Tab-separated table of C-alpha atoms in Angstrom:
chain	number	residue	atom	x	y	z
A	19	MET	CA	82.168	108.475	84.366
A	20	VAL	CA	83.917	105.202	83.400
A	21	MET	CA	80.376	103.539	83.169
A	22	GLY	CA	79.352	106.528	80.927
A	23	LYS	CA	82.127	105.896	78.726
A	24	VAL	CA	81.607	102.184	78.369
A	25	VAL	CA	77.702	102.229	78.269
A	26	SER	CA	77.215	105.411	76.316
A	27	ASN	CA	80.650	106.022	74.729
A	28	ARG	CA	80.412	109.617	76.407
A	29	THR	CA	83.153	112.059	76.437
A	30	TYR	CA	83.867	114.469	79.153
A	31	SER	CA	85.902	117.441	79.508
A	32	TRP	CA	89.065	117.985	81.413
A	33	HIS	CA	87.288	119.760	84.278
A	34	GLU	CA	84.722	117.139	84.733
A	35	TYR	CA	87.389	114.549	85.234
A	36	LEU	CA	89.241	116.850	87.712
A	37	THR	CA	85.989	117.459	89.726
A	38	ALA	CA	84.919	114.005	89.824
A	39	SER	CA	88.539	112.914	91.009
A	40	MET	CA	88.374	115.581	93.582
A	41	MET	CA	85.159	114.549	94.905
A	42	SER	CA	86.101	110.902	95.074
A	43	VAL	CA	89.194	112.094	97.043
A	44	GLY	CA	87.456	114.268	99.228
A	45	VAL	CA	84.784	111.645	100.228
A	46	ALA	CA	87.367	108.906	100.750
A	47	LEU	CA	89.367	111.352	103.066
A	48	PHE	CA	86.224	112.033	104.978
A	49	LEU	CA	85.263	108.583	105.264
A	50	LEU	CA	88.608	107.049	106.329
A	51	ALA	CA	89.275	109.682	108.767
A	52	THR	CA	89.608	108.291	112.262
A	53	ASP	CA	89.745	109.950	115.659
A	54	SER	CA	93.088	108.474	117.218
A	55	SER	CA	92.104	109.380	120.710
A	56	ASP	CA	88.937	107.244	120.251
A	57	ASN	CA	90.441	103.681	120.958
A	58	LYS	CA	87.278	101.840	121.431
A	59	HIS	CA	86.293	102.305	117.685
A	60	THR	CA	88.823	100.323	115.353
A	61	VAL	CA	88.781	100.439	111.782
A	62	GLU	CA	88.732	97.089	110.157
A	63	THR	CA	88.503	96.563	106.236
A	64	THR	CA	88.033	93.335	105.146
A	65	PHE	CA	88.616	91.974	101.606
A	66	ALA	CA	84.849	91.003	101.277
A	67	GLY	CA	83.881	94.436	102.354
A	68	VAL	CA	86.020	96.007	99.658
A	69	ILE	CA	84.575	93.719	97.016
A	70	ILE	CA	80.951	94.426	98.062
A	71	LEU	CA	81.693	98.217	98.245
A	72	LEU	CA	83.149	97.820	94.652
A	73	GLY	CA	80.186	95.947	93.413
A	74	TYR	CA	77.970	98.620	94.692
A	75	MET	CA	79.872	101.495	93.113
A	76	MET	CA	80.033	99.406	89.626
A	77	PHE	CA	76.192	98.545	89.543
A	78	ASP	CA	75.096	101.937	90.920
A	79	SER	CA	76.977	103.792	88.200
A	80	PHE	CA	75.975	101.229	85.615
A	81	THR	CA	72.294	101.718	86.542
A	82	SER	CA	72.034	105.489	86.132
A	83	ASN	CA	73.935	105.289	82.784
A	84	TRP	CA	71.795	102.526	81.416
A	85	GLN	CA	68.788	104.331	82.486
A	86	SER	CA	69.816	107.419	80.598
A	87	GLU	CA	70.400	105.386	77.414
A	88	LEU	CA	66.905	103.753	77.835
A	89	PHE	CA	65.552	107.463	78.246
A	90	LYS	CA	67.263	108.449	75.030
A	91	GLN	CA	66.772	105.397	72.857
A	92	TYR	CA	63.168	104.312	73.609
A	93	LYS	CA	61.663	107.656	74.920
A	94	VAL	CA	60.179	106.186	77.928
A	95	SER	CA	58.678	108.426	80.844
A	96	SER	CA	59.786	108.480	84.226
A	97	VAL	CA	56.711	106.543	85.349
A	98	GLN	CA	57.285	103.811	82.852
A	99	MET	CA	60.997	103.509	84.028
A	100	MET	CA	59.795	103.344	87.527
A	101	PHE	CA	57.292	100.712	86.842
A	102	GLY	CA	59.941	98.420	85.038
A	103	VAL	CA	62.404	98.806	88.025
A	104	ASN	CA	59.877	98.267	90.564
A	105	LEU	CA	58.521	95.222	88.917
A	106	PHE	CA	61.621	93.576	88.655
A	107	SER	CA	62.281	94.513	92.209
A	108	CYS	CA	59.087	92.904	93.314
A	109	VAL	CA	59.711	89.859	91.155
A	110	PHE	CA	63.142	89.470	92.505
A	111	THR	CA	62.324	90.016	96.164
A	112	VAL	CA	59.239	87.701	96.184
A	113	GLY	CA	61.378	85.038	94.575
A	114	SER	CA	64.258	85.296	97.042
A	115	LEU	CA	61.592	85.269	99.931
A	116	LEU	CA	59.880	81.981	98.322
A	117	PHE	CA	63.283	80.396	97.868
A	118	ARG	CA	64.381	80.804	101.499
A	119	GLY	CA	60.913	79.675	102.636
A	120	VAL	CA	60.095	82.885	104.597
A	121	PHE	CA	57.398	84.517	102.134
A	122	PHE	CA	54.207	83.565	104.048
A	123	SER	CA	55.918	84.124	107.490
A	124	SER	CA	56.835	87.540	106.051
A	125	LEU	CA	53.039	88.321	105.155
A	126	GLY	CA	52.009	87.092	108.712
A	127	PHE	CA	54.478	89.513	110.398
A	128	LEU	CA	52.922	92.436	108.167
A	129	PHE	CA	49.488	91.622	108.889
A	130	GLN	CA	50.066	90.968	112.548
A	131	HIS	CA	51.886	94.224	113.077
A	132	LYS	CA	49.675	96.926	111.810
A	133	GLU	CA	52.199	99.891	112.712
A	134	PHE	CA	54.756	98.075	110.709
A	135	ALA	CA	52.460	97.878	107.694
A	136	PHE	CA	51.601	101.679	108.104
A	137	HIS	CA	55.519	102.568	108.306
A	138	ALA	CA	56.329	100.192	105.305
A	139	ALA	CA	53.468	101.784	103.288
A	140	LEU	CA	54.705	105.170	104.125
A	141	LEU	CA	58.347	104.353	103.390
A	142	SER	CA	56.984	102.968	99.886
A	143	ILE	CA	55.369	106.232	99.100
A	144	CYS	CA	58.470	108.187	100.096
A	145	SER	CA	60.460	105.927	97.891
A	146	ALA	CA	58.233	106.203	94.914
A	147	VAL	CA	58.248	110.079	95.036
A	148	GLY	CA	62.012	110.001	95.467
A	149	GLN	CA	62.285	107.699	92.476
A	150	LEU	CA	60.378	109.987	90.371
A	151	PHE	CA	62.726	112.802	91.208
A	152	ILE	CA	65.660	110.521	90.444
A	153	PHE	CA	64.434	109.318	87.167
A	154	ASN	CA	63.544	112.967	86.029
A	155	THR	CA	66.828	114.071	87.148
A	156	ILE	CA	68.592	111.326	84.913
A	157	ALA	CA	66.277	111.983	81.772
A	158	ALA	CA	66.758	115.787	81.929
A	159	PHE	CA	70.250	116.342	83.065
A	160	GLY	CA	71.978	112.943	82.765
A	161	PRO	CA	73.805	110.317	85.145
A	162	LEU	CA	76.898	112.357	85.766
A	163	ILE	CA	74.708	115.374	87.409
A	164	PHE	CA	72.658	112.847	89.125
A	165	THR	CA	75.974	111.478	90.822
A	166	LEU	CA	77.210	114.783	91.698
A	167	ILE	CA	73.784	115.530	93.241
A	168	MET	CA	73.750	112.174	95.439
A	169	THR	CA	77.363	112.809	96.298
A	170	THR	CA	76.561	116.172	97.512
A	171	ARG	CA	73.729	114.954	99.595
A	172	GLN	CA	75.628	112.236	101.166
A	173	ALA	CA	78.243	114.611	102.198
A	174	ILE	CA	75.901	117.194	103.607
A	175	SER	CA	73.930	114.381	105.479
A	176	ILE	CA	77.115	112.999	106.975
A	177	LEU	CA	78.174	116.508	108.005
A	178	LEU	CA	74.878	117.421	109.552
A	179	SER	CA	74.999	114.075	111.477
A	180	CYS	CA	78.403	115.023	112.845
A	181	PHE	CA	77.254	118.378	114.020
A	182	ILE	CA	73.786	117.070	115.325
A	183	TYR	CA	75.045	114.211	117.195
A	184	SER	CA	78.470	116.064	118.211
A	185	HIS	CA	80.907	113.722	116.690
A	186	THR	CA	84.519	115.158	116.561
A	187	LEU	CA	85.965	115.716	113.083
A	188	THR	CA	89.483	115.149	112.477
A	189	ALA	CA	91.596	117.393	110.517
A	190	GLN	CA	91.779	114.793	107.655
A	191	ALA	CA	87.741	114.563	107.664
A	192	MET	CA	87.623	118.555	107.379
A	193	VAL	CA	90.041	118.553	104.448
A	194	GLY	CA	87.841	115.930	102.659
A	195	VAL	CA	84.760	118.155	103.193
A	196	ALA	CA	86.835	121.098	101.977
A	197	VAL	CA	87.931	119.133	98.873
A	198	VAL	CA	84.282	118.038	98.172
A	199	PHE	CA	82.942	121.516	98.129
A	200	ALA	CA	85.961	122.882	96.322
A	201	ALA	CA	85.289	120.333	93.531
A	202	LEU	CA	81.532	121.518	93.426
A	203	PHE	CA	82.441	125.160	93.297
A	204	LEU	CA	85.046	124.376	90.548
A	205	ARG	CA	82.514	122.490	88.532
A	206	ALA	CA	79.961	125.326	88.726
A	207	TYR	CA	82.607	127.961	87.967
A	208	CYS	CA	84.003	125.800	84.724
A	209	ARG	CA	80.379	125.137	83.640
A	210	SER	CA	79.440	128.906	83.730
A	211	GLN	CA	82.537	129.595	81.804
A	212	ASP	CA	81.820	127.103	79.099
A	213	ARG	CA	78.323	128.714	78.813
A	214	LYS	CA	79.889	132.211	78.295
A	215	GLY	CA	82.362	130.674	75.826
A	216	SER	CA	79.618	129.082	73.660
A	217	LYS	CA	77.574	132.419	73.610
């Protein structure tokens, strides 16, 4: 939301700020929850790790807001946006591999291991299809809805992982999940009330 304000000068309603804050708190509670009975796993937060995480959050939120602006300003299609993003990614990756001197050894590995090449191609196809959904979502509904969808998906993935692999959930983690889903329901309720009020 901060990037939406900075990049697009967007304004948000009070319930959007409230639900975004609730989701942030809920996810933080869930991710920072530790089982005190499990002493072999220690939680260590380094300064570099926090900086990298903050950088990721900043660039990730900037990207979807900037893409939304490009969709509005230049009327590009999802395929054009995907081409531009992936072209830059390819140039950046090839440049990085050449700079480190591992470009040709990477190609050699690809041609030597056919199963790896198949998995890489399959992953690329799945990624391309996923990107089409991402760009269509941003173009149609905006970056805030996209962020909510991704946060919900991540919360459900983590929750399913806990159940599938029998990880124990602490009380703090359960409160975090409850806060995230309460925020989602509150957002849906407030939006339905806004629609009723505008009719």
